[in-house]
mmCIF file of C-alpha atoms in Angstrom:
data_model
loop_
_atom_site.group_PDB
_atom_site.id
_atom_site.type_symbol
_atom_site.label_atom_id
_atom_site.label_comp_id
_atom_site.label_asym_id
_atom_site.label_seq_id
_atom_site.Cartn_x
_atom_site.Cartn_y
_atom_site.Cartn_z
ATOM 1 C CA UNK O 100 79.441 117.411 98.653
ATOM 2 C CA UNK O 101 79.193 113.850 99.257
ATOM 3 C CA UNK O 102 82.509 112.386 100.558
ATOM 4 C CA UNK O 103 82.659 108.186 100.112
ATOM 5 C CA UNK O 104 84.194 106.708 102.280
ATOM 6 C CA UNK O 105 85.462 103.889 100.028
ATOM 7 C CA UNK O 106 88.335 102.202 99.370
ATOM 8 C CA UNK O 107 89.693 103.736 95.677
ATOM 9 C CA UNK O 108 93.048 103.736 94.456
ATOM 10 C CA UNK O 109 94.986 105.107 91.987
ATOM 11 C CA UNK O 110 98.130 103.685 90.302
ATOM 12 C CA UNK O 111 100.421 105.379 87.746
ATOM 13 C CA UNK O 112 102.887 103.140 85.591
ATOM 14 C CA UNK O 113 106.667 103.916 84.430
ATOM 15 C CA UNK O 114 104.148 105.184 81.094
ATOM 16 C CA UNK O 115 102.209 107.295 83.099
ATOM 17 C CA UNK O 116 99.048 105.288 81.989
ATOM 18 C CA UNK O 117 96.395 105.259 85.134
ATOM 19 C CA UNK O 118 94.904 102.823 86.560
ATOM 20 C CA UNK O 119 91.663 103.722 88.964
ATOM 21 C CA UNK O 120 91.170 99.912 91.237
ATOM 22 C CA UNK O 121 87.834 99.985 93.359
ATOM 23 C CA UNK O 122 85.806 97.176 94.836
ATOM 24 C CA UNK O 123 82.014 97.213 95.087
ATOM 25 C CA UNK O 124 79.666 94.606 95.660
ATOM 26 C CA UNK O 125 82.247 91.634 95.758
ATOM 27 C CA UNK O 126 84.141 93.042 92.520
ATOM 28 C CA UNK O 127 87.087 94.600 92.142
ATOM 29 C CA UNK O 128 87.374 96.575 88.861
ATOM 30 C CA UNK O 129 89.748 98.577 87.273
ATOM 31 C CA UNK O 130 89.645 101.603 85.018
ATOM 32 C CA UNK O 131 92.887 101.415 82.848
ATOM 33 C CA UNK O 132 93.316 105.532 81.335
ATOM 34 C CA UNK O 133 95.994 104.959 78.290
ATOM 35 C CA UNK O 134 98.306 107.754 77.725
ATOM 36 C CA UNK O 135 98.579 107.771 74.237
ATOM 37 C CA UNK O 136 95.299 107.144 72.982
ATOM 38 C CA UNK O 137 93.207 109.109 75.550
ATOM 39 C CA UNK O 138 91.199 106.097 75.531
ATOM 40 C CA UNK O 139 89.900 104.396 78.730
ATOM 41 C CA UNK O 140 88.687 100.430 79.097
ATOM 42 C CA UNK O 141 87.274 98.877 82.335
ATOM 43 C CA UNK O 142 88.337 95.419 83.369
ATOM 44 C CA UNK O 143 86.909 93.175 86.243
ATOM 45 C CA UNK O 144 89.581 91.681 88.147
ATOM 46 C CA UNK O 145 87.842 89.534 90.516
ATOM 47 C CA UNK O 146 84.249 88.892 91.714
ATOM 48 C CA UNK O 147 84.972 87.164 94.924
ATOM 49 C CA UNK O 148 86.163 89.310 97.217
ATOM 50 C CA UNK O 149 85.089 90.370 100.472
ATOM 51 C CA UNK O 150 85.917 94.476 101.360
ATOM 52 C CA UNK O 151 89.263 94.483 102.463
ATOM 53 C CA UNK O 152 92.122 94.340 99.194
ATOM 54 C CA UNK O 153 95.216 96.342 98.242
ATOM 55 C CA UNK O 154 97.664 97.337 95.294
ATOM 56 C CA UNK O 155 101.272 97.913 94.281
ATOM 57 C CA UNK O 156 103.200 97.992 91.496
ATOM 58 C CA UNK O 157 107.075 96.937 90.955
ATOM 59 C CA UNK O 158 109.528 98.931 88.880
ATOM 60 C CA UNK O 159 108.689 96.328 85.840
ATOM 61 C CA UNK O 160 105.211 97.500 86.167
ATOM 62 C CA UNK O 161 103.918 94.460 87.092
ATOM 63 C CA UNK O 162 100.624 95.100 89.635
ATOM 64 C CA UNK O 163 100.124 93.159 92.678
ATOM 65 C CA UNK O 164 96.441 92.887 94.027
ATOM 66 C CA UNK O 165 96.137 91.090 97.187
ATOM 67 C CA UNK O 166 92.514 90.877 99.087
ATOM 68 C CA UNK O 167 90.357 88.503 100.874
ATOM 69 C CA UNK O 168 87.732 86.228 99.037
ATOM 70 C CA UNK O 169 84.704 85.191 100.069
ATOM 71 C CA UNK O 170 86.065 81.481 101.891
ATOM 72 C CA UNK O 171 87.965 83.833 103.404
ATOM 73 C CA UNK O 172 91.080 82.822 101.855
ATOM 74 C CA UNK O 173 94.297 85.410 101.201
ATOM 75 C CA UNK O 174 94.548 85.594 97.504
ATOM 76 C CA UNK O 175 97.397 87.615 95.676
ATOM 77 C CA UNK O 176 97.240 88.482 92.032
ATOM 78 C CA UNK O 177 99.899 89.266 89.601
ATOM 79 C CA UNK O 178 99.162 91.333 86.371
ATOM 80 C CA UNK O 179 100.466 92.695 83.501
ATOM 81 C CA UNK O 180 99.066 93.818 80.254
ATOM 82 C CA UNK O 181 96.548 91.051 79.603
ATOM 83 C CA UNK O 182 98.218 88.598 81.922
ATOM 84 C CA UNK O 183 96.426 87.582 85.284
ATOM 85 C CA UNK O 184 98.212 85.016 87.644
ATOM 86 C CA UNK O 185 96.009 84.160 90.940
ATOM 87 C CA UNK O 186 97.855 82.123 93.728
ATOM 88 C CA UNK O 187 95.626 81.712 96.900
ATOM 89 C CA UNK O 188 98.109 82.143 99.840
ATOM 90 C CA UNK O 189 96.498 81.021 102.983
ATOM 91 C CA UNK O 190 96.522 76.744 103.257
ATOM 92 C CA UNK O 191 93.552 77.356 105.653
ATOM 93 C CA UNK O 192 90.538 80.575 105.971
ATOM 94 C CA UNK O 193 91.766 82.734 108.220
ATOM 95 C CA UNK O 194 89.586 85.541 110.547
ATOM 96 C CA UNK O 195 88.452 88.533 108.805
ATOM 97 C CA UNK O 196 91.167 90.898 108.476
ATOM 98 C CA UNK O 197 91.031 94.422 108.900
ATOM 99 C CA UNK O 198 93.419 96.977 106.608
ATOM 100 C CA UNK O 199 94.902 94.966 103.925
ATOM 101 C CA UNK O 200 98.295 96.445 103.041
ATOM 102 C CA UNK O 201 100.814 95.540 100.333
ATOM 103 C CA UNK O 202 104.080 97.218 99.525
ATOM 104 C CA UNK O 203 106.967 96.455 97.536
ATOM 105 C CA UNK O 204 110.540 96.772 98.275
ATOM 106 C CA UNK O 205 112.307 95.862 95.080
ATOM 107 C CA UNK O 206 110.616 93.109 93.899
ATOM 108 C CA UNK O 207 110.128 91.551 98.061
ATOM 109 C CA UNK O 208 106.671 91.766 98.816
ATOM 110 C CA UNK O 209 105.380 92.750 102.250
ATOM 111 C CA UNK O 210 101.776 92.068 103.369
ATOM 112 C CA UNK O 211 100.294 93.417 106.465
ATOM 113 C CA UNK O 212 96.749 93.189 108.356
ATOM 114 C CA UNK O 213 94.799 93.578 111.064
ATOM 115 C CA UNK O 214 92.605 90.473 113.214
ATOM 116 C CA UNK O 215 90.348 91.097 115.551
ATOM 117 C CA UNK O 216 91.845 88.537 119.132
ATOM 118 C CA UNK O 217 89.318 89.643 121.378
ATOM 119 C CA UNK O 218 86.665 91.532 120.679
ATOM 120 C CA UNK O 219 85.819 92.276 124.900
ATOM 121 C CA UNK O 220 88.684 93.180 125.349
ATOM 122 C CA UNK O 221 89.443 95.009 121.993
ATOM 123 C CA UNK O 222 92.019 93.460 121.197
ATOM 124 C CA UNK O 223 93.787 93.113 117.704
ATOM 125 C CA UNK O 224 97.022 91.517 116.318
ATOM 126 C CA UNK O 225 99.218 93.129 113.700
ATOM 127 C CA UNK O 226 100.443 90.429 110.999
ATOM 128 C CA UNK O 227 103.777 90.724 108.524
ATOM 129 C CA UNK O 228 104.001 88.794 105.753
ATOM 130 C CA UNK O 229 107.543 89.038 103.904
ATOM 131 C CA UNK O 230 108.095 87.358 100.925
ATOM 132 C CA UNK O 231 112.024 87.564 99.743
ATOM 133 C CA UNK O 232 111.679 85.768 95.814
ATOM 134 C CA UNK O 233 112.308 82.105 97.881
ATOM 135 C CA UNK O 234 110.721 82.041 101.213
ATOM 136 C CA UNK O 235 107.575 83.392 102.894
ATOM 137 C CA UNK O 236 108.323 84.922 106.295
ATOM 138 C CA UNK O 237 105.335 85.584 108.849
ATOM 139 C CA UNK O 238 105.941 87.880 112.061
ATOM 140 C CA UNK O 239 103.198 89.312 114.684
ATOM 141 C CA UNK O 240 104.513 92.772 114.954
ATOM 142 C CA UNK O 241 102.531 93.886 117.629
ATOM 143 C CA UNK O 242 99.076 92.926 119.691
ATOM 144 C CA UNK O 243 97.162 95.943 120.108
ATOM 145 C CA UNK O 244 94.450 97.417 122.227
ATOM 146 C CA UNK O 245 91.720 99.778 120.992
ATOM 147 C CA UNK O 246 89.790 102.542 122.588
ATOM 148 C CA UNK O 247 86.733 102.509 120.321
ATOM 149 C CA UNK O 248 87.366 102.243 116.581
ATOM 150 C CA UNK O 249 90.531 100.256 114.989
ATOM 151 C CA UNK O 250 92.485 102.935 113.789
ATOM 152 C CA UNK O 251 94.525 102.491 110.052
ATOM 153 C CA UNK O 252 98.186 102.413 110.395
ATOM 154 C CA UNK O 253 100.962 103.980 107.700
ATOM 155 C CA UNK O 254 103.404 101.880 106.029
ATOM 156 C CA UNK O 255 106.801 103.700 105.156
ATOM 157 C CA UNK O 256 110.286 102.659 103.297
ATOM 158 C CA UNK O 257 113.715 103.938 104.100
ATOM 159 C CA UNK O 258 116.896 101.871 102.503
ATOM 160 C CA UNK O 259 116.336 98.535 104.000
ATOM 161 C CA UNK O 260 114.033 99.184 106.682
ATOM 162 C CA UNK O 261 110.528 99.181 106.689
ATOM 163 C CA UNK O 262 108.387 101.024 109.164
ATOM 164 C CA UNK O 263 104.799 100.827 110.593
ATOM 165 C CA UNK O 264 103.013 103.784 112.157
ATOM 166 C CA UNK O 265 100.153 102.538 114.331
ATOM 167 C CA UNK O 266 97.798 103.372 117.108
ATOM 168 C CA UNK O 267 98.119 101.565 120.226
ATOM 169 C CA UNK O 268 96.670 101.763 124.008
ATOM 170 C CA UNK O 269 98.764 103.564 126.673
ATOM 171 C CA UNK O 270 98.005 104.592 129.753
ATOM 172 C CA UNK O 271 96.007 107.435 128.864
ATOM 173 C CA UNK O 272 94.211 106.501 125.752
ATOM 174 C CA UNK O 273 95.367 105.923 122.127
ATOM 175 C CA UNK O 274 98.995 107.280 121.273
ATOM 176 C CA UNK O 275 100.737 106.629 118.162
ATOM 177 C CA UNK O 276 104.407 104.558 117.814
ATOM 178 C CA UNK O 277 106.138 103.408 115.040
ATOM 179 C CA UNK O 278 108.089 99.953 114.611
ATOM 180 C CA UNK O 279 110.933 99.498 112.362
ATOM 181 C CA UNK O 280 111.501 96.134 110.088
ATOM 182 C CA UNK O 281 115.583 95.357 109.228
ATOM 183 C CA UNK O 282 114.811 93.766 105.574
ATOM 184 C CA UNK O 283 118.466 91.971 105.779
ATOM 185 C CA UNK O 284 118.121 90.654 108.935
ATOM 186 C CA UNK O 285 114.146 90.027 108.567
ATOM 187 C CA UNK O 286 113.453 90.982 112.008
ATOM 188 C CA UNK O 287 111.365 93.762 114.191
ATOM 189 C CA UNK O 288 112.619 95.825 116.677
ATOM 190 C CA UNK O 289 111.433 97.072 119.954
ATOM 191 C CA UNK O 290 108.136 100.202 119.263
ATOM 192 C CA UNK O 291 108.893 103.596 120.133
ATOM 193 C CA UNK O 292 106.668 105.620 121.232
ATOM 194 C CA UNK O 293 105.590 109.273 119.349
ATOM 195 C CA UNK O 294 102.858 110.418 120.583
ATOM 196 C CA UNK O 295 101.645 111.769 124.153
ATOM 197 C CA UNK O 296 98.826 113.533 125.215
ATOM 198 C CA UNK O 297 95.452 112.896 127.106
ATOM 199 C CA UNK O 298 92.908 113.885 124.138
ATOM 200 C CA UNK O 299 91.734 110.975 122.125
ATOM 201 C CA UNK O 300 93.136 110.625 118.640
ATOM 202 C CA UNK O 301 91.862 109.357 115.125
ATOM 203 C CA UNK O 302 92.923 108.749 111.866
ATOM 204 C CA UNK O 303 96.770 109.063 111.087
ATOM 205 C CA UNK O 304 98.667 110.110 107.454
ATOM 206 C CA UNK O 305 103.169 110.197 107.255
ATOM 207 C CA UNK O 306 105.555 111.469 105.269
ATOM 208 C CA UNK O 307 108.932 109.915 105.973
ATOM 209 C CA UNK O 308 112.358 111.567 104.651
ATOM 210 C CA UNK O 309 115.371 110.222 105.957
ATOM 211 C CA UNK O 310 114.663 110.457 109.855
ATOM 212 C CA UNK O 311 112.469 113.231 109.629
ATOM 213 C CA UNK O 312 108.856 112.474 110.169
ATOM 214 C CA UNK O 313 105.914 114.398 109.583
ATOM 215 C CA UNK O 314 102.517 113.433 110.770
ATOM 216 C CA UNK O 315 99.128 114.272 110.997
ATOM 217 C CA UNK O 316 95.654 113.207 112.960
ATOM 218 C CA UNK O 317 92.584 114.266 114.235
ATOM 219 C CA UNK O 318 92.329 114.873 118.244
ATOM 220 C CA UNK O 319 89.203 115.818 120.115
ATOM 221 C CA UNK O 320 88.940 118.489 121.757
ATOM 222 C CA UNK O 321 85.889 119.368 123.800
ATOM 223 C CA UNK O 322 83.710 116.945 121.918
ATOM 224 C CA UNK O 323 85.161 118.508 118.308
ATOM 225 C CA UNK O 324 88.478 117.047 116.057
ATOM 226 C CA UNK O 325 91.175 119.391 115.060
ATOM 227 C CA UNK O 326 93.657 118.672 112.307
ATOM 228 C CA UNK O 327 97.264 117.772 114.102
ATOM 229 C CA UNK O 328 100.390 118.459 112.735
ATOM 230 C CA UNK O 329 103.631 117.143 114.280
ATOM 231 C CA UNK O 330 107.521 116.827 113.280
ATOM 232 C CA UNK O 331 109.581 114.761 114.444
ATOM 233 C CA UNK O 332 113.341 113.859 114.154
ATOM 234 C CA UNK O 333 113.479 110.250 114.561
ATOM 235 C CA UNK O 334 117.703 109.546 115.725
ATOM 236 C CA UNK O 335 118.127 105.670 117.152
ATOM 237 C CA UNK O 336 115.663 104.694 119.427
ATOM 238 C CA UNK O 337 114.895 108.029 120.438
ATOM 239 C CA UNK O 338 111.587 110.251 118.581
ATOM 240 C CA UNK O 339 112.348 113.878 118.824
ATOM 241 C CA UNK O 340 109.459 116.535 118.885
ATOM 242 C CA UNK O 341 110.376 119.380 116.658
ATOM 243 C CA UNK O 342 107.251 121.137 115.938
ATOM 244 C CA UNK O 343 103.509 120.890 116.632
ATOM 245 C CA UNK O 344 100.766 122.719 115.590
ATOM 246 C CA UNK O 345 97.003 122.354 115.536
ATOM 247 C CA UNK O 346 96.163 123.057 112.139
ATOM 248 C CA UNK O 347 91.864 123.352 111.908
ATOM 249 C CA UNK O 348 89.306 125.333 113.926
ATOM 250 C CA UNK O 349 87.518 122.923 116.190
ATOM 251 C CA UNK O 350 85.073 121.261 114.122
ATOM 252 C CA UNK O 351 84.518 117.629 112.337
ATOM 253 C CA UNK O 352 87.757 117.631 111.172
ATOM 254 C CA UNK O 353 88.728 114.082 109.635
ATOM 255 C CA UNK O 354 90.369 111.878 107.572
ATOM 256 C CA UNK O 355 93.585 114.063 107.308
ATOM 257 C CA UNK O 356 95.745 113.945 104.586
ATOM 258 C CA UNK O 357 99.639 114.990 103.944
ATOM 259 C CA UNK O 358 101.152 115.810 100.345
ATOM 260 C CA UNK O 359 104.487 116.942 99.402
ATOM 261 C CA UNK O 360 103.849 119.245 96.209
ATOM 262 C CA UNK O 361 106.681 120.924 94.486
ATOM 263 C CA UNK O 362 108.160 123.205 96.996
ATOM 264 C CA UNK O 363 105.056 123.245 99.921
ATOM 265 C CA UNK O 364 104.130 120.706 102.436
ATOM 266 C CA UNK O 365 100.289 120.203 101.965
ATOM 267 C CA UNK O 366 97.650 119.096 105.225
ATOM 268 C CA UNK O 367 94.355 118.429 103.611
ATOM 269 C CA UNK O 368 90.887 117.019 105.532
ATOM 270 C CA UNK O 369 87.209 116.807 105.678
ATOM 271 C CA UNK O 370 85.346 119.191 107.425
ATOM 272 C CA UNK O 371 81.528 118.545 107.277
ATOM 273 C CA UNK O 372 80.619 118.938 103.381
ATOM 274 C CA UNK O 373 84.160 120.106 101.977
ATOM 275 C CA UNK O 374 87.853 119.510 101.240
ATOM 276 C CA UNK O 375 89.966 122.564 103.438
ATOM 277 C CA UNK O 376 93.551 122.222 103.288
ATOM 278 C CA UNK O 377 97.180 124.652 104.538
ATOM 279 C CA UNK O 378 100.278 124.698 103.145
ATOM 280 C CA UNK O 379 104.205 125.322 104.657
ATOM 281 C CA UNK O 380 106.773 126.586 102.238
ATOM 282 C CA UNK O 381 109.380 125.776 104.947
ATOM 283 C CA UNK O 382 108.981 122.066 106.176
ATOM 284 C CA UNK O 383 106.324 122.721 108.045
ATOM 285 C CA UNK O 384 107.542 125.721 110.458
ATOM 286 C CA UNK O 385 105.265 128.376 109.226
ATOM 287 C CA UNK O 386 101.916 127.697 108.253
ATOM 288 C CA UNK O 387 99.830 129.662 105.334
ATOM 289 C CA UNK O 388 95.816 130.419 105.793
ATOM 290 C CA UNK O 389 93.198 127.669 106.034
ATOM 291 C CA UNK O 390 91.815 126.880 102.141
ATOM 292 C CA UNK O 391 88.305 125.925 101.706
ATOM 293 C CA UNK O 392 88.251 124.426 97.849
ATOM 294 C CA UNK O 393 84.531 125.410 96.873
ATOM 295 C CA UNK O 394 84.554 123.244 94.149
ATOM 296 C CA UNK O 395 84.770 119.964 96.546
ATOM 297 C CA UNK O 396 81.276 121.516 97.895
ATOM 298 C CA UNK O 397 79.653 120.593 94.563
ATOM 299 C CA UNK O 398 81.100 117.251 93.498
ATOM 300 C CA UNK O 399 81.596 113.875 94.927
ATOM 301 C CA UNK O 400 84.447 113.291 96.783
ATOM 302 C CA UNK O 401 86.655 110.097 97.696
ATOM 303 C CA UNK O 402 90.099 109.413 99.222
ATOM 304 C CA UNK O 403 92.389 107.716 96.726
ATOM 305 C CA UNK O 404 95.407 105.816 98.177
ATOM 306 C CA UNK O 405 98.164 106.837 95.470
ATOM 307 C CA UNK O 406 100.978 104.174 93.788
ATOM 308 C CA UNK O 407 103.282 105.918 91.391
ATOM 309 C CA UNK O 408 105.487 104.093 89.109
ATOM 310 C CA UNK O 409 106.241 106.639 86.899
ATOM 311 C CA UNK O 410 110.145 106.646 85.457
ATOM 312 C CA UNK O 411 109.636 110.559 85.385
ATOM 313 C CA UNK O 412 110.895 112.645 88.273
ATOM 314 C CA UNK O 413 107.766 113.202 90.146
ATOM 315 C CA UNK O 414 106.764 116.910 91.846
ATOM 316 C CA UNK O 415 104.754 115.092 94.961
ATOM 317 C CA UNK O 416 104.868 112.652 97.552
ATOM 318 C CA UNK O 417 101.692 111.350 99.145
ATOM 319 C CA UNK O 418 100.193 108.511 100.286
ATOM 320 C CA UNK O 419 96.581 109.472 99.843
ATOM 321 C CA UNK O 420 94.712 112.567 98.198
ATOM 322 C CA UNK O 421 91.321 113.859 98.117
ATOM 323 C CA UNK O 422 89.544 113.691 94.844
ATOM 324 C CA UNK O 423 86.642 113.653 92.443
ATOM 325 C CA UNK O 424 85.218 110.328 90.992
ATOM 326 C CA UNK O 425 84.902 108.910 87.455
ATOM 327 C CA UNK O 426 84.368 110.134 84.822
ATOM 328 C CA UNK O 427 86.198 113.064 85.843
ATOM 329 C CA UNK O 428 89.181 111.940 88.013
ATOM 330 C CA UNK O 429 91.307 114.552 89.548
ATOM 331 C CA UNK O 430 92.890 115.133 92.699
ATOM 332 C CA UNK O 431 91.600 118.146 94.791
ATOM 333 C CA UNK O 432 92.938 120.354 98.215
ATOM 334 C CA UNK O 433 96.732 121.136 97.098
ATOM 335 C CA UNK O 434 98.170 123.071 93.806
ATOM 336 C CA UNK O 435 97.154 126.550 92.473
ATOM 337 C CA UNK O 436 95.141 128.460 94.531
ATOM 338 C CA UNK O 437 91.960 128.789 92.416
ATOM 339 C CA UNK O 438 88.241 128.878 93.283
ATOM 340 C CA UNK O 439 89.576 128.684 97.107
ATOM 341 C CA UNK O 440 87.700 130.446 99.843
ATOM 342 C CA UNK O 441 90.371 131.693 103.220
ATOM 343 C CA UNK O 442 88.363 130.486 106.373
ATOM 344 C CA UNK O 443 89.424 132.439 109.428
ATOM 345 C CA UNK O 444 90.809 130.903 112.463
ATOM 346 C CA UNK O 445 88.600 131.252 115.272
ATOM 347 C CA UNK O 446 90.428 132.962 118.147
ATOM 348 C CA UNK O 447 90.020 130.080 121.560
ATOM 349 C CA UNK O 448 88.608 132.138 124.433
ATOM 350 C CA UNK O 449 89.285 130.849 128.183
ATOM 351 C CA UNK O 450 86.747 129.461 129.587
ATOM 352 C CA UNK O 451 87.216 130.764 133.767
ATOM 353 C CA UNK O 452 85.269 128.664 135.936
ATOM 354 C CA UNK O 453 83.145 129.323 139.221
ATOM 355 C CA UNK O 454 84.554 129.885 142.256
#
């Protein structure tokens, strides 16, 4: 297996018609899949953008695309059908930014990104951008300090909040805390922490329902990253630990992923040339075996981000999934247990030191 780390996304309309967006060598292309027809038609979007871009799509199906061109300039475009609107949002080039997020709450658009404030010090600011249909509001949300690598951060909806899952230095390293956005009020309140521990963390997927959080990373341990799986009951200002559990054997575990699939809570990840993955029929209490999908040892693998638009009731919630590349697009590390291999849990042995 080769697994890309690129930037791919996949976007589903109220139609169900698919929509693959990637960017490569200053392009961003999509491949538009048409239900009804089975046929399939590639369209270049733009050729001017640097790495960093991002998609959504309202409940009218029109697709917002917002990256960074080459002058370094904040562009957002507008599509539908055959119709492409560009409006360059930035009056003056702005530093590079760093994970390029848009997300829709209605029709209000939210952007968010990452600039780099001091690069001896590693230090980054967090930018909101909220757009309500008149005015454009702009908020730092937080200034944050790394540890080695700039972490992602999660975006999640609930009603009229918006929250932001990020990684941010505390006294021990890297922990993980989550700021929440009142949409009415257009304002940010105070971080809470989630997180503790004194292992160094990378890497971070949620899945928000009501004020029950589930989320997942990769923590070293003894020079190796397990798969981390907490739950969390999130009441006021307070973050509730419900369950943890260390998922993986200690290996090169990365990039984990967390899908919501009919009735079983999915954790998927990387480990060295393959896609392994566990599943909880019970929110996450109980965990089954660890999966090893062989067929992700033979194919090429990305990690799609996932929109969904569809007007169907849909049987999963994700943010990302694992997956083969065109031609042959499908997702891969939750579903029906075929061509899966069980990997065995290596038993942890205490290590009893000298006198």
């Amino acid at each position: 297996m080769t697994f890309y780390n690129e930037k791919v996304s996949i976007l589903t309309d109220s139609y169900q018609n698919v929509y693959s967006f990637q960017w490569r060598n200053k392009t961003i292309s999509t491949y538009f899949f048409n239900i009804l027809s089975g046929e399939m038609e590639k369209k270049t979007i733009v050729e001017d953008s640097l790495e960093e871009y991002d998609i959504a799509i309202g409940k009218n199906d029109y697709i917002y695309l917002v990256y960074q061109n080459l002058d370094r300039h904040l562009v957002l475009v507008t599509m539908f059908g055959d119709y492409i609107d560009m409006v360059i949002l930035t009056e003056e080039p702005v530093s590079n930014v760093y994970d390029l997020s848009i997300l829709l709450d209605r029709e209000e658009i939210h952007i968010f990104y990452n600039v780099l404030l001091n690069e001896a010090e590693k230090l980054y600011r967090l930018y909101h951008h909220h757009y309500d249909d008149e005015i454009w509001v702009t908020n730092v949300v937080e200034d944050t300090k790394i540890q080695q690598v700039l972490n992602p951060f999660c975006l999640s909806l609930q009603d009229y909040s918006l929250f932001v899952f990020y990684y941010d230095y505390a006294e021990e390293g890297e922990e993980i805390f989550l700021k929440k956005y009142d949409i009415v009020e257009k304002k940010w309140l105070e971080k809470q922490r989630i997180t503790r521990g004194f292992n160094s963390k990378l890497y971070i997927d949620i899945l928000l329902e009501e004020n029950i959080l589930n989320i997942v990373y990769s923590q070293n341990f003894d020079g190796n990253l397990s798969i981390v799986y907490e739950k969390y009951n999130i009441v006021g200002a307070d973050t509730v630990l419900l369950k943890r559990e260390i998922l993986s054997n200690e290996e090169n575990c990365s990039y984990p992923t967390i899908i919501k699939y009919v009735d079983k809570l999915w954790v998927a990840w990387i480990e060295y040339d393959a896609v392994l993955s566990r599943y909880s029929v019970d929110e996450g209490e109980i965990w089954s075996s660890i999966y090893l999908w062989e067929r992700s040892k033979n194919i090429d693998v990305v990690r799609y981000k996932y929109v969904d638009n569809s007007i169907k009731e849909s049987n999963k919630k994700l943010n990302y999934s694992f997956g083969s590349i065109y031609p042959d697009i499908s997702f891969i590390g939750f579903g029906l247990l075929e061509d899966v291999q069980e990997v065995p849990i290596k038993k942890k042995y205490r290590k009893i030191p000298r006198f």
